[in-house]
């Protein structure tokens, strides 16, 4: 049965119910009070609204309003009213019917929205479970691949062994990202906030980035006024977020253009700004770049990656009650600004 035919049958059924009810009440009209008629018609309006929605409910209300006036208020079988107070009864009935139909429609829409939200939550849980399962299953073959690469290297073919090992490392990084993302989405990421120094977390992030991309690519500028800047943050997760941001900047920046890391304090917040001279991001992608697996397309530049780094960085920062925002630099390039709670300077 098509939806249109089903709707037509529902409308026909409820208008038939209204007609039959009116005919039955006409037989005992002299024994009925106006309140009896109003309540009986209102039950039909509520039933139709609950089953078929607001449009039918309002239509039933208007029809019942006319039937009420024509058949149950003197002078009968006319649309004139002899007692002005009867207008109050009619108007009250019509308003009640229309409002009831509207409220039922809102409730039905809310119930559908809740069902859809629950379905999305179930799909997200399934996706997270699948990511975690696949990521764990990839660990074993990756370990075997790296072992074989070492054997090839020792056997005198370092070129092929290096390619295998690099690709295995890349897959390992992907597995780590997938596991981290699934853990965050599942609410299983533990945050241990403590007093840490900016110098330590910046140094740890620089060590990881320079090991992969070489030294000299990042210009660090810490505005500390002779003090040691500190913050209340999780050291490991902050270092991971900062590393992701620096690696992203290095990948998209020209080789002869350094990435600038600025750190400063404003009142109760620490700010880490990563600035590059890359192609930047178009205005319609400024929020999309933080979505998992999304990679910007406006620049025309294709670099190797999974599109998880920025998403993981933002979520790790927000778990610590911080923020991560993007802005396009006026003179070209990108700026990612991360804020975290500051501590007492030393």
mmCIF file of C-alpha atoms in Angstrom:
data_model
loop_
_atom_site.group_PDB
_atom_site.id
_atom_site.type_symbol
_atom_site.label_atom_id
_atom_site.label_comp_id
_atom_site.label_asym_id
_atom_site.label_seq_id
_atom_site.Cartn_x
_atom_site.Cartn_y
_atom_site.Cartn_z
ATOM 1 C CA UNK A 1 0.000 0.000 0.000
ATOM 2 C CA UNK A 2 1.447 3.346 -1.039
ATOM 3 C CA UNK A 3 1.784 6.176 1.524
ATOM 4 C CA UNK A 4 -0.731 8.331 -0.399
ATOM 5 C CA UNK A 5 -3.377 5.602 -0.393
ATOM 6 C CA UNK A 6 -2.732 4.862 3.271
ATOM 7 C CA UNK A 7 -3.220 8.535 4.139
ATOM 8 C CA UNK A 8 -6.426 8.714 2.110
ATOM 9 C CA UNK A 9 -7.823 5.691 3.952
ATOM 10 C CA UNK A 10 -6.993 7.245 7.327
ATOM 11 C CA UNK A 11 -8.745 10.491 6.412
ATOM 12 C CA UNK A 12 -11.796 8.612 5.116
ATOM 13 C CA UNK A 13 -11.964 6.485 8.255
ATOM 14 C CA UNK A 14 -11.821 9.390 10.729
ATOM 15 C CA UNK A 15 -14.299 11.558 8.835
ATOM 16 C CA UNK A 16 -16.600 8.520 8.750
ATOM 17 C CA UNK A 17 -16.202 8.191 12.527
ATOM 18 C CA UNK A 18 -17.078 11.879 12.898
ATOM 19 C CA UNK A 19 -20.166 11.467 10.688
ATOM 20 C CA UNK A 20 -21.383 8.342 12.512
ATOM 21 C CA UNK A 21 -20.849 9.980 15.918
ATOM 22 C CA UNK A 22 -22.782 13.083 14.841
ATOM 23 C CA UNK A 23 -25.641 10.918 13.524
ATOM 24 C CA UNK A 24 -25.827 8.931 16.776
ATOM 25 C CA UNK A 25 -25.823 12.071 18.917
ATOM 26 C CA UNK A 26 -28.599 13.572 16.784
ATOM 27 C CA UNK A 27 -30.827 10.713 17.868
ATOM 28 C CA UNK A 28 -30.482 11.743 21.517
ATOM 29 C CA UNK A 29 -29.856 15.461 21.020
ATOM 30 C CA UNK A 30 -32.511 16.503 23.537
ATOM 31 C CA UNK A 31 -30.727 14.569 26.274
ATOM 32 C CA UNK A 32 -27.249 15.916 25.552
ATOM 33 C CA UNK A 33 -25.545 18.914 27.043
ATOM 34 C CA UNK A 34 -23.222 21.085 24.953
ATOM 35 C CA UNK A 35 -20.286 19.777 26.959
ATOM 36 C CA UNK A 36 -21.175 16.195 25.967
ATOM 37 C CA UNK A 37 -21.110 17.114 22.284
ATOM 38 C CA UNK A 38 -17.860 19.048 22.595
ATOM 39 C CA UNK A 39 -16.092 16.211 24.441
ATOM 40 C CA UNK A 40 -17.306 13.561 21.991
ATOM 41 C CA UNK A 41 -16.118 15.553 18.974
ATOM 42 C CA UNK A 42 -12.818 16.321 20.735
ATOM 43 C CA UNK A 43 -12.144 12.589 21.163
ATOM 44 C CA UNK A 44 -12.419 12.149 17.396
ATOM 45 C CA UNK A 45 -10.057 15.089 16.810
ATOM 46 C CA UNK A 46 -7.511 13.639 19.227
ATOM 47 C CA UNK A 47 -7.759 10.186 17.666
ATOM 48 C CA UNK A 48 -7.282 11.473 14.137
ATOM 49 C CA UNK A 49 -4.377 13.721 15.169
ATOM 50 C CA UNK A 50 -2.613 10.898 16.980
ATOM 51 C CA UNK A 51 -2.927 8.494 14.037
ATOM 52 C CA UNK A 52 -2.544 10.688 10.956
ATOM 53 C CA UNK A 53 -1.054 13.985 12.106
ATOM 54 C CA UNK A 54 -1.804 17.656 12.468
ATOM 55 C CA UNK A 55 -3.461 18.264 9.082
ATOM 56 C CA UNK A 56 -6.181 15.689 9.719
ATOM 57 C CA UNK A 57 -6.633 16.889 13.309
ATOM 58 C CA UNK A 58 -7.184 20.504 12.270
ATOM 59 C CA UNK A 59 -9.499 19.447 9.432
ATOM 60 C CA UNK A 60 -11.569 17.372 11.857
ATOM 61 C CA UNK A 61 -11.678 20.315 14.285
ATOM 62 C CA UNK A 62 -13.014 22.694 11.635
ATOM 63 C CA UNK A 63 -15.571 20.163 10.379
ATOM 64 C CA UNK A 64 -16.737 19.343 13.918
ATOM 65 C CA UNK A 65 -16.983 23.085 14.635
ATOM 66 C CA UNK A 66 -19.393 23.522 11.699
ATOM 67 C CA UNK A 67 -21.405 20.378 12.550
ATOM 68 C CA UNK A 68 -21.625 21.448 16.200
ATOM 69 C CA UNK A 69 -23.020 24.830 15.177
ATOM 70 C CA UNK A 70 -25.372 23.509 12.484
ATOM 71 C CA UNK A 71 -26.874 20.493 14.266
ATOM 72 C CA UNK A 72 -26.475 20.952 18.013
ATOM 73 C CA UNK A 73 -26.933 24.665 18.759
ATOM 74 C CA UNK A 74 -30.296 26.359 18.326
ATOM 75 C CA UNK A 75 -31.707 27.412 15.955
ATOM 76 C CA UNK A 76 -30.912 24.003 14.447
ATOM 77 C CA UNK A 77 -29.795 23.442 10.824
ATOM 78 C CA UNK A 78 -28.567 27.006 10.442
ATOM 79 C CA UNK A 79 -25.247 28.678 11.114
ATOM 80 C CA UNK A 80 -26.809 31.390 13.251
ATOM 81 C CA UNK A 81 -26.670 31.284 17.047
ATOM 82 C CA UNK A 82 -29.442 32.539 19.278
ATOM 83 C CA UNK A 83 -27.468 32.519 22.529
ATOM 84 C CA UNK A 84 -24.267 34.634 22.320
ATOM 85 C CA UNK A 85 -22.686 32.514 25.047
ATOM 86 C CA UNK A 86 -22.746 29.566 22.665
ATOM 87 C CA UNK A 87 -20.044 31.341 20.684
ATOM 88 C CA UNK A 88 -17.790 30.877 23.704
ATOM 89 C CA UNK A 89 -18.466 27.135 23.619
ATOM 90 C CA UNK A 90 -17.739 26.916 19.890
ATOM 91 C CA UNK A 91 -14.576 29.010 19.972
ATOM 92 C CA UNK A 92 -13.268 27.140 23.026
ATOM 93 C CA UNK A 93 -13.923 23.831 21.259
ATOM 94 C CA UNK A 94 -12.160 24.956 18.065
ATOM 95 C CA UNK A 95 -9.119 26.317 19.896
ATOM 96 C CA UNK A 96 -8.836 23.178 22.030
ATOM 97 C CA UNK A 97 -9.031 20.941 18.969
ATOM 98 C CA UNK A 98 -6.431 22.874 16.988
ATOM 99 C CA UNK A 99 -4.038 23.178 19.942
ATOM 100 C CA UNK A 100 -4.409 19.473 20.739
ATOM 101 C CA UNK A 101 -3.639 18.574 17.104
ATOM 102 C CA UNK A 102 -0.567 20.817 17.159
ATOM 103 C CA UNK A 103 0.709 19.393 20.458
ATOM 104 C CA UNK A 104 0.291 15.835 19.235
ATOM 105 C CA UNK A 105 2.171 16.704 16.055
ATOM 106 C CA UNK A 106 5.045 18.196 18.044
ATOM 107 C CA UNK A 107 5.167 15.116 20.232
ATOM 108 C CA UNK A 108 5.161 12.811 17.217
ATOM 109 C CA UNK A 109 7.963 14.775 15.527
ATOM 110 C CA UNK A 110 9.980 14.700 18.741
ATOM 111 C CA UNK A 111 9.485 10.947 19.031
ATOM 112 C CA UNK A 112 10.676 10.486 15.440
ATOM 113 C CA UNK A 113 13.681 12.710 16.104
ATOM 114 C CA UNK A 114 14.529 10.691 19.216
ATOM 115 C CA UNK A 115 14.259 7.439 17.252
ATOM 116 C CA UNK A 116 16.536 8.829 14.544
ATOM 117 C CA UNK A 117 19.041 10.055 17.137
ATOM 118 C CA UNK A 118 19.061 6.649 18.808
ATOM 119 C CA UNK A 119 19.609 4.973 15.428
ATOM 120 C CA UNK A 120 22.549 7.304 14.783
ATOM 121 C CA UNK A 121 23.973 6.513 18.219
ATOM 122 C CA UNK A 122 23.694 2.778 17.490
ATOM 123 C CA UNK A 123 25.471 3.240 14.160
ATOM 124 C CA UNK A 124 28.198 5.279 15.846
ATOM 125 C CA UNK A 125 28.704 2.599 18.486
ATOM 126 C CA UNK A 126 28.899 -0.049 15.773
ATOM 127 C CA UNK A 127 31.366 2.070 13.795
ATOM 128 C CA UNK A 128 33.547 2.606 16.864
ATOM 129 C CA UNK A 129 33.496 -1.084 17.679
ATOM 130 C CA UNK A 130 34.408 -1.908 14.075
ATOM 131 C CA UNK A 131 37.273 0.607 14.087
ATOM 132 C CA UNK A 132 38.637 -0.802 17.314
ATOM 133 C CA UNK A 133 38.314 -4.388 16.074
ATOM 134 C CA UNK A 134 39.931 -3.729 12.700
ATOM 135 C CA UNK A 135 42.714 -1.684 14.299
ATOM 136 C CA UNK A 136 43.585 -4.481 16.715
ATOM 137 C CA UNK A 137 43.499 -7.074 13.934
ATOM 138 C CA UNK A 138 45.958 -5.025 11.858
ATOM 139 C CA UNK A 139 48.595 -5.123 14.580
ATOM 140 C CA UNK A 140 49.647 -8.732 13.956
ATOM 141 C CA UNK A 141 50.318 -8.498 10.182
ATOM 142 C CA UNK A 142 52.105 -5.173 10.653
ATOM 143 C CA UNK A 143 54.468 -6.739 13.163
ATOM 144 C CA UNK A 144 55.145 -9.566 10.719
ATOM 145 C CA UNK A 145 55.769 -7.122 7.852
ATOM 146 C CA UNK A 146 58.333 -5.188 9.872
ATOM 147 C CA UNK A 147 60.048 -8.427 10.854
ATOM 148 C CA UNK A 148 60.302 -9.504 7.216
ATOM 149 C CA UNK A 149 61.659 -6.053 6.284
ATOM 150 C CA UNK A 150 64.454 -6.478 8.814
ATOM 151 C CA UNK A 151 65.313 -9.887 7.368
ATOM 152 C CA UNK A 152 65.460 -8.422 3.847
ATOM 153 C CA UNK A 153 67.675 -5.601 5.105
ATOM 154 C CA UNK A 154 70.056 -8.053 6.736
ATOM 155 C CA UNK A 155 69.995 -10.123 3.538
ATOM 156 C CA UNK A 156 71.494 -7.297 1.505
ATOM 157 C CA UNK A 157 68.508 -5.505 -0.059
ATOM 158 C CA UNK A 158 68.172 -2.326 2.038
ATOM 159 C CA UNK A 159 66.249 -0.362 -0.620
ATOM 160 C CA UNK A 160 63.257 -2.691 -0.710
ATOM 161 C CA UNK A 161 63.444 -3.189 3.047
ATOM 162 C CA UNK A 162 63.295 0.557 3.652
ATOM 163 C CA UNK A 163 60.165 0.920 1.490
ATOM 164 C CA UNK A 164 58.453 -1.943 3.320
ATOM 165 C CA UNK A 165 59.393 -0.521 6.715
ATOM 166 C CA UNK A 166 58.217 2.997 5.810
ATOM 167 C CA UNK A 167 54.860 1.696 4.614
ATOM 168 C CA UNK A 168 54.505 -0.448 7.731
ATOM 169 C CA UNK A 169 55.240 2.602 9.889
ATOM 170 C CA UNK A 170 52.606 4.550 7.969
ATOM 171 C CA UNK A 171 50.041 1.786 8.550
ATOM 172 C CA UNK A 172 51.044 1.691 12.204
ATOM 173 C CA UNK A 173 50.362 5.420 12.477
ATOM 174 C CA UNK A 174 46.958 4.882 10.871
ATOM 175 C CA UNK A 175 46.161 2.115 13.340
ATOM 176 C CA UNK A 176 47.158 4.354 16.241
ATOM 177 C CA UNK A 177 44.903 7.136 14.921
ATOM 178 C CA UNK A 178 41.955 4.770 14.477
ATOM 179 C CA UNK A 179 42.349 3.351 17.961
ATOM 180 C CA UNK A 180 42.627 6.821 19.478
ATOM 181 C CA UNK A 181 39.600 8.085 17.580
ATOM 182 C CA UNK A 182 37.466 5.098 18.561
ATOM 183 C CA UNK A 183 38.537 5.473 22.184
ATOM 184 C CA UNK A 184 37.584 9.162 22.206
ATOM 185 C CA UNK A 185 34.209 8.517 20.573
ATOM 186 C CA UNK A 186 33.473 5.703 22.990
ATOM 187 C CA UNK A 187 34.163 7.984 25.958
ATOM 188 C CA UNK A 188 37.037 5.815 27.115
ATOM 189 C CA UNK A 189 39.812 8.399 26.859
ATOM 190 C CA UNK A 190 41.288 9.117 30.293
ATOM 191 C CA UNK A 191 42.419 12.666 31.021
ATOM 192 C CA UNK A 192 45.002 13.287 33.741
ATOM 193 C CA UNK A 193 45.313 17.038 34.146
ATOM 194 C CA UNK A 194 48.341 18.228 36.076
ATOM 195 C CA UNK A 195 50.684 21.201 36.299
ATOM 196 C CA UNK A 196 53.099 21.019 33.335
ATOM 197 C CA UNK A 197 55.502 23.485 31.784
ATOM 198 C CA UNK A 198 55.170 24.829 28.249
ATOM 199 C CA UNK A 199 58.871 24.201 27.593
ATOM 200 C CA UNK A 200 58.492 20.478 28.319
ATOM 201 C CA UNK A 201 55.417 19.868 26.159
ATOM 202 C CA UNK A 202 56.753 21.975 23.277
ATOM 203 C CA UNK A 203 60.115 20.190 23.466
ATOM 204 C CA UNK A 204 58.473 16.761 23.369
ATOM 205 C CA UNK A 205 56.320 17.720 20.368
ATOM 206 C CA UNK A 206 59.317 19.203 18.516
ATOM 207 C CA UNK A 207 61.339 16.054 19.104
ATOM 208 C CA UNK A 208 58.666 13.904 17.459
ATOM 209 C CA UNK A 209 58.094 16.243 14.511
ATOM 210 C CA UNK A 210 61.796 16.771 13.802
ATOM 211 C CA UNK A 211 62.456 13.053 13.950
ATOM 212 C CA UNK A 212 60.006 12.591 11.083
ATOM 213 C CA UNK A 213 60.514 15.786 9.061
ATOM 214 C CA UNK A 214 64.010 17.005 9.958
ATOM 215 C CA UNK A 215 65.253 19.846 12.129
ATOM 216 C CA UNK A 216 65.014 23.530 11.344
ATOM 217 C CA UNK A 217 61.422 23.567 10.028
ATOM 218 C CA UNK A 218 59.831 25.064 13.153
ATOM 219 C CA UNK A 219 60.527 28.503 14.643
ATOM 220 C CA UNK A 220 59.477 28.515 18.323
ATOM 221 C CA UNK A 221 58.633 31.840 19.980
ATOM 222 C CA UNK A 222 57.548 31.651 23.622
ATOM 223 C CA UNK A 223 56.442 34.937 25.189
ATOM 224 C CA UNK A 224 57.165 34.281 28.860
ATOM 225 C CA UNK A 225 58.508 37.640 30.190
ATOM 226 C CA UNK A 226 61.349 35.854 31.945
ATOM 227 C CA UNK A 227 59.098 33.332 33.706
ATOM 228 C CA UNK A 228 58.350 29.671 33.004
ATOM 229 C CA UNK A 229 54.875 29.273 31.535
ATOM 230 C CA UNK A 230 52.823 26.426 32.978
ATOM 231 C CA UNK A 231 49.401 24.977 32.358
ATOM 232 C CA UNK A 232 46.856 22.615 33.881
ATOM 233 C CA UNK A 233 46.695 19.989 31.141
ATOM 234 C CA UNK A 234 47.273 16.352 30.315
ATOM 235 C CA UNK A 235 50.875 16.218 29.120
ATOM 236 C CA UNK A 236 50.547 13.228 26.770
ATOM 237 C CA UNK A 237 47.337 14.341 25.074
ATOM 238 C CA UNK A 238 48.495 17.953 24.753
ATOM 239 C CA UNK A 239 51.793 16.831 23.226
ATOM 240 C CA UNK A 240 49.843 14.617 20.802
ATOM 241 C CA UNK A 241 47.532 17.458 19.764
ATOM 242 C CA UNK A 242 50.451 19.867 19.327
ATOM 243 C CA UNK A 243 52.391 17.274 17.322
ATOM 244 C CA UNK A 244 49.427 16.750 14.988
ATOM 245 C CA UNK A 245 49.104 20.492 14.406
ATOM 246 C CA UNK A 246 52.828 20.965 13.750
ATOM 247 C CA UNK A 247 52.998 17.974 11.384
ATOM 248 C CA UNK A 248 49.977 19.264 9.509
ATOM 249 C CA UNK A 249 51.622 22.686 9.113
ATOM 250 C CA UNK A 250 54.933 21.188 7.984
ATOM 251 C CA UNK A 251 53.234 18.986 5.383
ATOM 252 C CA UNK A 252 51.402 21.878 3.752
ATOM 253 C CA UNK A 253 54.149 24.533 4.003
ATOM 254 C CA UNK A 254 56.819 25.203 1.370
ATOM 255 C CA UNK A 255 60.150 23.594 2.257
ATOM 256 C CA UNK A 256 61.876 26.993 2.483
ATOM 257 C CA UNK A 257 59.199 28.538 4.728
ATOM 258 C CA UNK A 258 59.444 27.831 8.463
ATOM 259 C CA UNK A 259 56.412 26.998 10.569
ATOM 260 C CA UNK A 260 56.058 29.406 13.487
ATOM 261 C CA UNK A 261 54.912 28.166 16.902
ATOM 262 C CA UNK A 262 53.924 31.038 19.203
ATOM 263 C CA UNK A 263 53.042 30.486 22.862
ATOM 264 C CA UNK A 264 51.766 33.110 25.279
ATOM 265 C CA UNK A 265 49.476 33.572 28.253
ATOM 266 C CA UNK A 266 46.398 35.770 28.553
ATOM 267 C CA UNK A 267 44.818 35.860 32.009
ATOM 268 C CA UNK A 268 43.832 32.259 32.848
ATOM 269 C CA UNK A 269 44.550 30.701 29.448
ATOM 270 C CA UNK A 270 47.598 29.482 27.558
ATOM 271 C CA UNK A 271 47.605 29.951 23.794
ATOM 272 C CA UNK A 272 49.553 27.898 21.250
ATOM 273 C CA UNK A 273 49.385 29.334 17.717
ATOM 274 C CA UNK A 274 50.800 27.338 14.800
ATOM 275 C CA UNK A 275 51.300 29.517 11.713
ATOM 276 C CA UNK A 276 52.313 28.406 8.229
ATOM 277 C CA UNK A 277 52.614 29.739 4.692
ATOM 278 C CA UNK A 278 50.684 26.938 3.057
ATOM 279 C CA UNK A 279 47.697 27.348 0.697
ATOM 280 C CA UNK A 280 45.199 27.829 3.516
ATOM 281 C CA UNK A 281 41.630 26.575 3.650
ATOM 282 C CA UNK A 282 38.570 27.943 1.865
ATOM 283 C CA UNK A 283 35.876 29.543 4.091
ATOM 284 C CA UNK A 284 33.411 26.688 3.550
ATOM 285 C CA UNK A 285 35.979 24.144 4.778
ATOM 286 C CA UNK A 286 37.131 25.906 7.945
ATOM 287 C CA UNK A 287 35.031 23.644 10.183
ATOM 288 C CA UNK A 288 34.935 20.597 7.920
ATOM 289 C CA UNK A 289 38.707 20.102 8.243
ATOM 290 C CA UNK A 290 38.097 19.047 11.852
ATOM 291 C CA UNK A 291 35.790 16.205 10.792
ATOM 292 C CA UNK A 292 37.275 12.673 10.828
ATOM 293 C CA UNK A 293 38.692 11.513 7.467
ATOM 294 C CA UNK A 294 38.035 14.878 5.799
ATOM 295 C CA UNK A 295 40.887 16.299 3.751
ATOM 296 C CA UNK A 296 40.734 19.770 2.257
ATOM 297 C CA UNK A 297 40.311 19.973 -1.491
ATOM 298 C CA UNK A 298 40.478 23.691 -2.215
ATOM 299 C CA UNK A 299 44.270 23.937 -2.174
ATOM 300 C CA UNK A 300 44.831 21.407 -4.918
ATOM 301 C CA UNK A 301 47.742 19.966 -2.923
ATOM 302 C CA UNK A 302 47.714 16.245 -2.200
ATOM 303 C CA UNK A 303 49.770 14.970 0.715
ATOM 304 C CA UNK A 304 49.777 11.574 2.290
ATOM 305 C CA UNK A 305 47.545 11.293 5.309
ATOM 306 C CA UNK A 306 44.264 9.987 6.643
ATOM 307 C CA UNK A 307 42.435 13.175 7.576
ATOM 308 C CA UNK A 308 42.366 12.191 11.264
ATOM 309 C CA UNK A 309 45.066 14.422 12.754
ATOM 310 C CA UNK A 310 43.085 17.645 13.109
ATOM 311 C CA UNK A 311 39.971 15.830 14.335
ATOM 312 C CA UNK A 312 41.939 14.008 17.028
ATOM 313 C CA UNK A 313 43.753 17.217 18.022
ATOM 314 C CA UNK A 314 40.530 19.172 18.516
ATOM 315 C CA UNK A 315 38.857 16.399 20.500
ATOM 316 C CA UNK A 316 41.891 15.953 22.760
ATOM 317 C CA UNK A 317 41.942 19.697 23.439
ATOM 318 C CA UNK A 318 38.200 19.913 24.094
ATOM 319 C CA UNK A 319 38.403 16.984 26.523
ATOM 320 C CA UNK A 320 40.663 19.260 28.588
ATOM 321 C CA UNK A 321 38.168 22.160 28.458
ATOM 322 C CA UNK A 322 40.208 23.942 25.815
ATOM 323 C CA UNK A 323 39.536 25.134 22.275
ATOM 324 C CA UNK A 324 41.119 24.661 18.860
ATOM 325 C CA UNK A 325 40.235 27.100 16.085
ATOM 326 C CA UNK A 326 41.346 27.812 12.546
ATOM 327 C CA UNK A 327 41.766 31.159 10.826
ATOM 328 C CA UNK A 328 43.214 32.147 7.492
ATOM 329 C CA UNK A 329 46.176 34.518 7.757
ATOM 330 C CA UNK A 330 45.667 37.876 6.077
ATOM 331 C CA UNK A 331 49.001 37.656 4.266
ATOM 332 C CA UNK A 332 48.576 34.016 3.242
ATOM 333 C CA UNK A 333 48.679 30.691 5.031
ATOM 334 C CA UNK A 334 46.911 29.213 8.032
ATOM 335 C CA UNK A 335 46.841 29.731 11.787
ATOM 336 C CA UNK A 336 45.613 27.093 14.236
ATOM 337 C CA UNK A 337 45.168 28.450 17.773
ATOM 338 C CA UNK A 338 44.888 26.069 20.717
ATOM 339 C CA UNK A 339 43.923 27.310 24.177
ATOM 340 C CA UNK A 340 44.261 25.430 27.476
ATOM 341 C CA UNK A 341 43.903 26.359 31.159
ATOM 342 C CA UNK A 342 47.031 28.112 32.449
ATOM 343 C CA UNK A 343 48.823 27.373 35.697
ATOM 344 C CA UNK A 344 50.864 29.505 38.064
ATOM 345 C CA UNK A 345 54.028 30.740 36.318
ATOM 346 C CA UNK A 346 57.311 29.658 37.897
#
